[in-house]
Amino acid sequence: EAFHVYSFQNYELLQQNDVPEILKADLSVIYLTLLGCQIQNIAEFDFLTQPSANQKRMALKNLLQQNLIIFENKQFKLTHLGQQVVQLPLEIPEALAIIFSLKTCTQTSDKVCKLIAILNSVEQFFSQASDDVKQQRKQFLNNKSDHLMLLSIFEQFIESDNQQSFCKRFGVQMRTMEYIHRVYLQLIEIRAQLLKKEQIQLQNGEFDEKDIIKVLSQGYKNNIVLRGKDDRSYEKEGLVTMIHPSSGVKGGPKLM
């Protein structure tokens, strides 16, 4: 038998009933799913627990801005892009990034899939490391993005003949790397199915780092933040996020 212990002050703050998940969720995905099921009166859909008017408005605004839906003949409809997103078993930003990557070369699209796999990892990327290991790790620093640094590490891990030794040398979690690799392979399979359905063929071409940044900016545009005047933080809608002292992006791009 187990008990969850609270202080008196925290116990008094607990609500009598759990908040229904629909009131905490982003309605964007739910609305897309409803439209995918040919339910077009999504704004008036009779949820068991009705979300707030602001929740509904923000979700519809988000979908319209991303060109996933249109309002036509007094009802909402999926665009072609929206239909593509609905078909993919992914979050909206991930699906968009993969779809937009199809317009680039194979190498760029592969790297986008790797980055999405990295973003999906909830486990700690680095292990505790000595100063020597941290110094070794600096060779991967990228002043444009910390995620591009993680991408470089992951790619070197895949190519390594001795992956366990690689993780030890650079203070990287082996289990995290293996998880990212599994997710990456799943994303490649999802992309292959989309390519077949849309009858698209990826082009051979020279990889350009700018293409990755462009594709991710299109897919994750709601996550874009503006660098603060102090060069030590990024800001979005009044929320300030400080840059970690070990980050490679200090003094980096104005937008991220």
Coordinates of C-alpha atoms in Angstrom, one line a residue:
E1 CA 0.0 0.0 0.0
A2 CA 1.4 3.4 -1.0
F3 CA 0.4 6.9 0.1
H4 CA 1.0 10.3 -1.5
V5 CA 2.0 12.8 1.2
Y6 CA 1.2 16.5 0.8
S7 CA 1.9 19.5 3.1
F8 CA -1.3 21.1 4.5
Q9 CA -0.8 24.1 2.3
N10 CA -0.4 22.1 -0.9
Y11 CA -3.4 19.8 0.0
E12 CA -5.6 22.9 0.4
L13 CA -4.7 24.0 -3.1
L14 CA -5.8 20.7 -4.7
Q15 CA -9.0 20.8 -6.7
Q16 CA -12.0 18.7 -5.7
N17 CA -12.1 17.1 -9.1
D18 CA -9.5 16.5 -11.8
V19 CA -9.7 18.9 -14.7
P20 CA -11.0 17.1 -17.8
E21 CA -8.2 16.5 -20.4
I22 CA -10.2 18.3 -23.1
L23 CA -9.8 21.6 -21.1
K24 CA -6.0 21.2 -21.0
A25 CA -5.5 19.9 -24.5
D26 CA -4.7 21.8 -27.7
L27 CA -7.8 21.5 -29.8
S28 CA -5.9 21.9 -33.0
V29 CA -5.2 18.1 -33.3
I30 CA -8.8 17.3 -32.2
Y31 CA -10.3 19.6 -34.8
L32 CA -8.1 18.1 -37.6
T33 CA -9.1 14.6 -36.5
L34 CA -12.8 15.6 -36.6
L35 CA -12.4 17.1 -40.1
G36 CA -10.6 13.9 -41.2
C37 CA -13.7 12.0 -40.1
Q38 CA -15.9 14.2 -42.3
I39 CA -17.3 16.1 -39.3
Q40 CA -17.3 19.7 -40.6
N41 CA -19.2 21.7 -37.9
I42 CA -16.1 21.5 -35.6
A43 CA -16.7 24.9 -34.1
E44 CA -20.1 23.7 -32.8
F45 CA -19.1 20.1 -31.9
D46 CA -20.9 18.8 -28.8
F47 CA -18.0 17.9 -26.5
L48 CA -19.0 16.1 -23.3
T49 CA -17.2 18.9 -21.5
Q50 CA -17.2 22.1 -23.5
P51 CA -13.8 23.8 -24.0
S52 CA -13.7 27.6 -23.4
A53 CA -14.5 29.9 -26.3
N54 CA -10.9 31.1 -26.2
Q55 CA -9.6 27.5 -26.6
K56 CA -11.7 27.1 -29.7
R57 CA -10.8 30.4 -31.2
M58 CA -7.1 29.9 -30.7
A59 CA -7.1 26.4 -32.2
L60 CA -9.0 27.6 -35.3
K61 CA -6.8 30.6 -35.6
N62 CA -3.7 28.3 -35.4
L63 CA -5.0 25.9 -38.1
L64 CA -6.0 28.7 -40.4
Q65 CA -2.6 30.4 -40.1
Q66 CA -0.8 27.2 -40.9
N67 CA -3.0 26.7 -44.0
L68 CA -4.3 23.4 -42.6
I69 CA -8.0 24.4 -42.9
I70 CA -10.1 26.9 -44.9
F71 CA -13.6 28.4 -44.2
E72 CA -15.7 27.9 -47.2
N73 CA -19.5 27.9 -47.6
K74 CA -20.0 28.5 -43.9
Q75 CA -18.0 25.4 -42.9
F76 CA -14.4 24.4 -42.2
K77 CA -12.6 22.1 -44.6
L78 CA -9.2 20.5 -44.7
T79 CA -6.7 21.9 -47.2
H80 CA -4.5 19.5 -49.1
L81 CA -1.8 20.2 -46.5
G82 CA -4.3 19.5 -43.8
Q83 CA -5.2 16.2 -45.4
Q84 CA -1.5 15.2 -45.5
V85 CA -1.0 16.1 -41.8
V86 CA -4.1 14.1 -40.8
Q87 CA -2.6 11.0 -42.4
L88 CA 0.5 11.1 -40.4
P89 CA 0.6 9.6 -36.8
L90 CA 2.5 12.6 -35.6
E91 CA 2.1 15.9 -33.8
I92 CA 1.2 18.8 -36.1
P93 CA 4.7 20.5 -36.1
E94 CA 6.5 17.2 -36.7
A95 CA 4.2 16.3 -39.6
L96 CA 4.6 19.7 -41.1
A97 CA 8.4 19.6 -40.9
I98 CA 8.5 16.2 -42.6
I99 CA 6.1 17.3 -45.3
F100 CA 8.0 20.5 -46.0
S101 CA 11.3 18.5 -46.0
L102 CA 10.0 16.6 -49.1
K103 CA 10.7 19.7 -51.1
T104 CA 14.4 19.5 -50.3
C105 CA 17.0 16.9 -51.1
T106 CA 17.2 13.5 -49.5
Q107 CA 20.0 14.4 -47.2
T108 CA 18.2 17.4 -45.8
S109 CA 15.0 15.4 -45.3
D110 CA 16.9 12.7 -43.5
K111 CA 18.5 15.2 -41.1
V112 CA 15.0 16.8 -40.4
C113 CA 13.8 13.3 -39.4
K114 CA 16.8 12.9 -37.1
L115 CA 16.1 16.2 -35.5
I116 CA 12.5 15.4 -34.9
A117 CA 13.6 12.1 -33.3
I118 CA 16.0 14.1 -31.1
L119 CA 13.1 16.5 -30.1
N120 CA 11.0 13.5 -29.2
S121 CA 13.5 12.2 -26.7
V122 CA 12.5 12.9 -23.1
E123 CA 15.5 11.2 -21.6
Q124 CA 18.7 13.1 -20.6
F125 CA 21.0 13.5 -23.6
F126 CA 24.3 13.9 -21.7
S127 CA 25.6 12.1 -18.7
Q128 CA 27.7 13.6 -16.0
A129 CA 31.1 14.4 -17.5
S130 CA 34.6 15.4 -16.5
D131 CA 36.2 18.6 -17.7
D132 CA 38.1 16.6 -20.3
V133 CA 34.9 15.1 -21.7
K134 CA 33.3 18.5 -21.8
Q135 CA 36.3 19.8 -23.7
Q136 CA 36.0 16.9 -26.2
R137 CA 32.3 17.8 -26.7
K138 CA 33.0 21.3 -27.7
Q139 CA 34.0 20.2 -31.2
F140 CA 30.3 19.7 -31.9
L141 CA 29.3 23.3 -30.9
N142 CA 27.1 25.2 -33.4
N143 CA 26.4 28.9 -32.8
K144 CA 23.2 28.7 -35.0
S145 CA 21.4 26.1 -32.9
D146 CA 22.0 23.7 -30.0
H147 CA 19.8 21.2 -31.8
L148 CA 22.2 21.2 -34.8
M149 CA 24.9 20.4 -32.3
L150 CA 22.9 17.4 -31.0
L151 CA 22.3 16.4 -34.6
S152 CA 26.0 16.3 -35.2
I153 CA 26.6 14.2 -32.1
F154 CA 23.8 11.8 -33.1
E155 CA 25.1 11.4 -36.7
Q156 CA 28.6 10.7 -35.4
F157 CA 27.1 8.1 -33.0
I158 CA 25.4 6.3 -35.9
E159 CA 28.6 6.2 -37.9
S160 CA 30.8 5.1 -35.0
D161 CA 32.2 1.6 -35.1
N162 CA 32.1 1.4 -31.3
Q163 CA 29.0 3.3 -30.2
Q164 CA 29.5 2.4 -26.5
S165 CA 33.0 3.8 -26.6
F166 CA 31.7 6.9 -28.4
C167 CA 29.1 7.6 -25.7
K168 CA 31.8 7.2 -23.0
R169 CA 34.2 9.5 -24.8
F170 CA 31.7 12.4 -25.2
G171 CA 29.6 11.8 -22.1
V172 CA 26.4 10.8 -24.0
Q173 CA 23.7 8.5 -22.8
M174 CA 23.7 5.3 -24.7
R175 CA 20.1 4.5 -24.0
T176 CA 19.0 7.9 -25.2
M177 CA 20.9 7.5 -28.5
E178 CA 19.3 4.1 -29.1
Y179 CA 15.9 5.5 -28.5
I180 CA 16.5 8.4 -30.9
H181 CA 17.7 5.9 -33.5
R182 CA 14.5 3.8 -33.2
V183 CA 12.3 6.8 -33.5
Y184 CA 14.3 8.0 -36.5
L185 CA 13.8 4.7 -38.3
Q186 CA 10.1 4.9 -37.6
L187 CA 10.0 8.4 -39.1
I188 CA 11.8 7.3 -42.2
E189 CA 9.1 4.6 -42.6
I190 CA 6.3 7.1 -42.2
R191 CA 8.0 9.4 -44.7
A192 CA 8.3 6.5 -47.2
Q193 CA 4.5 5.8 -46.9
L194 CA 3.8 9.5 -47.5
L195 CA 6.1 9.6 -50.6
K196 CA 4.4 6.6 -52.0
K197 CA 0.9 8.0 -51.4
E198 CA 1.7 11.4 -52.8
Q199 CA 3.8 9.9 -55.7
I200 CA 6.7 12.1 -54.8
Q201 CA 10.4 11.3 -55.2
L202 CA 13.1 13.0 -53.1
Q203 CA 15.7 14.8 -55.2
N204 CA 19.4 14.3 -55.0
G205 CA 21.2 17.5 -54.1
E206 CA 23.8 19.2 -52.0
F207 CA 22.9 19.6 -48.4
D208 CA 22.6 23.1 -47.1
E209 CA 22.2 23.8 -43.3
K210 CA 19.9 26.8 -44.1
D211 CA 17.4 24.3 -45.6
I212 CA 17.1 22.5 -42.3
I213 CA 16.5 25.8 -40.4
K214 CA 13.9 26.8 -43.0
V215 CA 12.0 23.5 -42.8
L216 CA 12.0 23.5 -39.0
S217 CA 10.9 27.1 -38.9
Q218 CA 8.0 26.3 -41.1
G219 CA 7.0 23.2 -39.1
Y220 CA 7.6 24.6 -35.6
K221 CA 6.8 28.3 -36.4
N222 CA 4.7 28.6 -33.2
N223 CA 7.9 27.9 -31.3
I224 CA 9.9 30.7 -32.8
V225 CA 11.3 33.1 -30.2
L226 CA 13.1 36.5 -30.4
R227 CA 16.5 37.1 -28.9
G228 CA 16.5 39.5 -26.0
K229 CA 18.5 42.8 -26.0
D230 CA 20.8 41.3 -23.3
D231 CA 21.9 38.5 -25.7
R232 CA 21.3 36.1 -22.8
S233 CA 17.7 35.3 -23.3
Y234 CA 14.9 34.6 -25.9
E235 CA 11.4 35.9 -25.6
K236 CA 7.9 34.9 -26.9
E237 CA 4.6 36.6 -26.0
G238 CA 6.1 38.0 -22.8
L239 CA 7.7 34.8 -21.7
V240 CA 11.4 35.0 -21.2
T241 CA 13.7 32.0 -21.5
M242 CA 17.3 32.3 -20.4
I243 CA 20.1 30.8 -22.5
H244 CA 22.0 28.1 -20.7
P245 CA 25.7 29.1 -20.0
S246 CA 27.0 26.1 -21.9
S247 CA 24.8 26.8 -24.9
G248 CA 26.5 27.4 -28.3
V249 CA 24.0 30.0 -29.3
K250 CA 25.0 32.9 -27.0
G251 CA 25.1 36.0 -29.2
G252 CA 23.6 33.9 -32.0
P253 CA 20.6 34.4 -34.3
K254 CA 17.9 37.0 -33.6
L255 CA 15.2 34.4 -34.2
M256 CA 15.3 30.8 -33.0

